[in-house]
């Protein structure tokens, strides 16, 4: 896959490699830091991921490494603040992990050595006036989904369990490194959830009031690449099909690039109603982000495609993904593919599938705050509250 054209949309330079290639990685660090690198602060998490351990050991053999792993899913602001005194005066920061790790690396590298007040930063009040990051940042995803490596946003959880999306240009990393060998280490359930996150990014960037011709082109390429690579990668990870390690790394890299491309698109448009709803699921019941995005994807698709302008966009997208079909048939094929893939990957269609018991009244009470979320307001067309509550009520059983 060729990310070179999409790179024009993003200030983050993207380097792809099939396997861990230390010669290239050393060059990436040198060119990103713009000086010889001696000390690196790695932000990671406490979970054992063999390919990541291998990468960290290779880095440790050449550089003085400080590895900080205090990252939980939906990272806590207090964990990030607690890591600041332990960074070890690095020449460069590297985040190696899933979206929570990459978001944490953005915040730690932003706040380290900066006069910026952490509370102001996490409340989003610093906004684009935030003073620039003082230290270079490289992000290396170990999942193929969040696109965080190329976005200017981070999602952080406060002590009251509320998730805050902070967006600011200094949160863009300098360089993203996509490595097939790393994302090939995902367990199948993580591949399923994060892949649906990527698909949601691509599609929510289409039914989005901020879409431009360039973002629509990038979303289309991203959605097609996700659908080409997602199932074969999942099947290989579950052992349903046999791939040798070379073919597996190729497939994982293609999926990682697809997710990255979707990240470039939504970094410009923002996400939409599915993500706004997913945040409530994450805050109230700790539903993992990708799973929470998958929950309503086909319902959001049905709702927005009633709106003629969006329907035209989706038909164009579907014809691009399935070139032998046209018009309504292509649209139906795209919808059916989403539903079929969700079923195959055991992703939730109902609240019951997530072990959540809820009533219509509770839906209205809990999901009301999704309308305060700017992501909801990006949706084209903008749903009213009754539409969202009806949509969710149908998912009670
Ligand atoms: Fe997402």
GROMACS .gro file of C-alpha atoms in nm, residues 37-196:
model
  160
   37UNK     CA    1   2.031   1.037   2.027
   38UNK     CA    2   2.172   0.897   2.353
   39UNK     CA    3   1.879   0.881   2.593
   40UNK     CA    4   1.526   0.769   2.507
   41UNK     CA    5   1.213   0.772   2.720
   42UNK     CA    6   0.982   0.491   2.609
   43UNK     CA    7   0.616   0.509   2.710
   44UNK     CA    8   0.455   0.167   2.710
   45UNK     CA    9   0.211  -0.034   2.924
   46UNK     CA   10   0.256  -0.322   3.171
   47UNK     CA   11   0.127  -0.593   2.935
   48UNK     CA   12   0.368  -0.845   2.781
   49UNK     CA   13   0.379  -0.814   2.403
   50UNK     CA   14   0.670  -1.029   2.275
   51UNK     CA   15   0.744  -0.826   1.958
   52UNK     CA   16   0.740  -0.502   2.161
   53UNK     CA   17   0.979  -0.654   2.418
   54UNK     CA   18   1.207  -0.752   2.131
   55UNK     CA   19   1.201  -0.394   1.997
   56UNK     CA   20   1.267  -0.245   2.342
   57UNK     CA   21   1.564  -0.481   2.396
   58UNK     CA   22   1.710  -0.385   2.059
   59UNK     CA   23   1.676  -0.016   2.152
   60UNK     CA   24   1.831  -0.085   2.493
   61UNK     CA   25   2.139  -0.239   2.330
   62UNK     CA   26   2.220   0.096   2.165
   63UNK     CA   27   2.060   0.369   2.377
   64UNK     CA   28   2.017   0.461   2.742
   65UNK     CA   29   1.653   0.371   2.794
   66UNK     CA   30   1.396   0.479   3.050
   67UNK     CA   31   1.081   0.268   3.009
   68UNK     CA   32   0.763   0.395   3.177
   69UNK     CA   33   0.465   0.160   3.176
   70UNK     CA   34   0.207   0.333   3.396
   71UNK     CA   35  -0.063   0.336   3.127
   72UNK     CA   36  -0.413   0.191   3.171
   73UNK     CA   37  -0.682   0.159   2.904
   74UNK     CA   38  -0.836   0.507   2.869
   75UNK     CA   39  -0.531   0.664   3.035
   76UNK     CA   40  -0.572   0.839   3.365
   77UNK     CA   41  -0.445   1.196   3.390
   78UNK     CA   42  -0.292   1.123   3.731
   79UNK     CA   43  -0.083   0.837   3.585
   80UNK     CA   44   0.051   1.070   3.318
   81UNK     CA   45   0.138   1.341   3.569
   82UNK     CA   46   0.309   1.084   3.793
   83UNK     CA   47   0.539   0.977   3.506
   84UNK     CA   48   0.673   1.329   3.443
   85UNK     CA   49   0.948   1.327   3.710
   86UNK     CA   50   1.071   0.986   3.588
   87UNK     CA   51   1.142   1.056   3.221
   88UNK     CA   52   1.522   1.064   3.262
   89UNK     CA   53   1.612   1.378   3.064
   90UNK     CA   54   1.561   1.213   2.724
   91UNK     CA   55   1.670   1.332   2.380
   92UNK     CA   56   1.350   1.187   2.237
   93UNK     CA   57   1.024   1.019   2.347
   94UNK     CA   58   0.890   0.701   2.187
   95UNK     CA   59   0.540   0.566   2.249
   96UNK     CA   60   0.508   0.193   2.167
   97UNK     CA   61   0.162   0.046   2.216
   98UNK     CA   62  -0.209   0.078   2.146
   99UNK     CA   63  -0.407   0.402   2.142
  100UNK     CA   64  -0.392   0.456   2.519
  101UNK     CA   65  -0.011   0.429   2.516
  102UNK     CA   66   0.024   0.660   2.217
  103UNK     CA   67  -0.212   0.917   2.372
  104UNK     CA   68  -0.014   0.895   2.698
  105UNK     CA   69   0.315   0.945   2.511
  106UNK     CA   70   0.170   1.256   2.348
  107UNK     CA   71   0.072   1.402   2.685
  108UNK     CA   72   0.394   1.308   2.867
  109UNK     CA   73   0.616   1.449   2.589
  110UNK     CA   74   0.398   1.761   2.575
  111UNK     CA   75   0.403   1.830   2.949
  112UNK     CA   76   0.766   1.729   3.015
  113UNK     CA   77   0.990   2.034   3.056
  114UNK     CA   78   0.698   2.261   2.970
  115UNK     CA   79   0.550   2.542   3.179
  116UNK     CA   80   0.205   2.430   3.065
  117UNK     CA   81  -0.030   2.360   3.355
  118UNK     CA   82  -0.140   1.991   3.335
  119UNK     CA   83  -0.493   2.070   3.456
  120UNK     CA   84  -0.535   2.332   3.183
  121UNK     CA   85  -0.395   2.090   2.926
  122UNK     CA   86  -0.627   1.803   3.021
  123UNK     CA   87  -0.932   2.028   3.044
  124UNK     CA   88  -0.865   2.127   2.683
  125UNK     CA   89  -0.851   2.493   2.784
  126UNK     CA   90  -0.492   2.526   2.659
  127UNK     CA   91  -0.626   2.445   2.307
  128UNK     CA   92  -0.417   2.546   2.010
  129UNK     CA   93  -0.251   2.817   2.219
  130UNK     CA   94  -0.065   2.543   2.409
  131UNK     CA   95   0.304   2.614   2.404
  132UNK     CA   96   0.486   2.388   2.162
  133UNK     CA   97   0.620   2.050   2.266
  134UNK     CA   98   0.986   2.084   2.359
  135UNK     CA   99   1.091   1.723   2.289
  136UNK     CA  100   1.067   1.517   1.970
  137UNK     CA  101   0.815   1.233   1.963
  138UNK     CA  102   0.801   0.907   1.765
  139UNK     CA  103   0.489   0.688   1.787
  140UNK     CA  104   0.489   0.316   1.706
  141UNK     CA  105   0.145   0.145   1.716
  142UNK     CA  106   0.109  -0.217   1.824
  143UNK     CA  107  -0.258  -0.228   1.719
  144UNK     CA  108  -0.413  -0.142   1.383
  145UNK     CA  109  -0.703   0.085   1.462
  146UNK     CA  110  -0.682   0.402   1.665
  147UNK     CA  111  -0.482   0.609   1.415
  148UNK     CA  112  -0.353   0.799   1.718
  149UNK     CA  113  -0.003   0.799   1.566
  150UNK     CA  114  -0.114   1.060   1.310
  151UNK     CA  115  -0.379   1.259   1.498
  152UNK     CA  116  -0.355   1.574   1.706
  153UNK     CA  117  -0.590   1.441   1.971
  154UNK     CA  118  -0.553   1.243   2.289
  155UNK     CA  119  -0.827   1.095   2.507
  156UNK     CA  120  -0.773   1.106   2.883
  157UNK     CA  121  -0.980   0.996   3.182
  158UNK     CA  122  -1.009   1.213   3.492
  159UNK     CA  123  -1.044   1.089   3.849
  160UNK     CA  124  -1.425   1.114   3.812
  161UNK     CA  125  -1.402   0.861   3.524
  162UNK     CA  126  -1.500   1.117   3.258
  163UNK     CA  127  -1.317   1.090   2.925
  164UNK     CA  128  -1.186   1.414   2.775
  165UNK     CA  129  -1.071   1.457   2.417
  166UNK     CA  130  -0.786   1.707   2.401
  167UNK     CA  131  -0.701   1.841   2.056
  168UNK     CA  132  -0.404   2.063   1.987
  169UNK     CA  133  -0.155   2.087   1.697
  170UNK     CA  134   0.146   2.029   1.928
  171UNK     CA  135   0.001   1.684   1.998
  172UNK     CA  136   0.098   1.571   1.649
  173UNK     CA  137   0.394   1.335   1.674
  174UNK     CA  138   0.698   1.413   1.460
  175UNK     CA  139   0.717   1.064   1.312
  176UNK     CA  140   0.499   0.752   1.309
  177UNK     CA  141   0.663   0.415   1.247
  178UNK     CA  142   0.435   0.134   1.132
  179UNK     CA  143   0.580  -0.215   1.182
  180UNK     CA  144   0.392  -0.525   1.058
  181UNK     CA  145   0.583  -0.753   1.296
  182UNK     CA  146   0.443  -0.556   1.593
  183UNK     CA  147   0.075  -0.545   1.493
  184UNK     CA  148   0.090  -0.912   1.386
  185UNK     CA  149   0.117  -0.985   1.759
  186UNK     CA  150  -0.238  -0.870   1.838
  187UNK     CA  151  -0.474  -1.127   1.990
  188UNK     CA  152  -0.773  -1.186   1.753
  189UNK     CA  153  -1.026  -1.007   1.980
  190UNK     CA  154  -0.805  -0.697   1.988
  191UNK     CA  155  -0.763  -0.715   1.610
  192UNK     CA  156  -1.145  -0.727   1.577
  193UNK     CA  157  -1.214  -0.434   1.809
  194UNK     CA  158  -0.937  -0.207   1.685
  195UNK     CA  159  -1.015  -0.291   1.322
  196UNK     CA  160  -1.374  -0.175   1.376
   0.00000   0.00000   0.00000
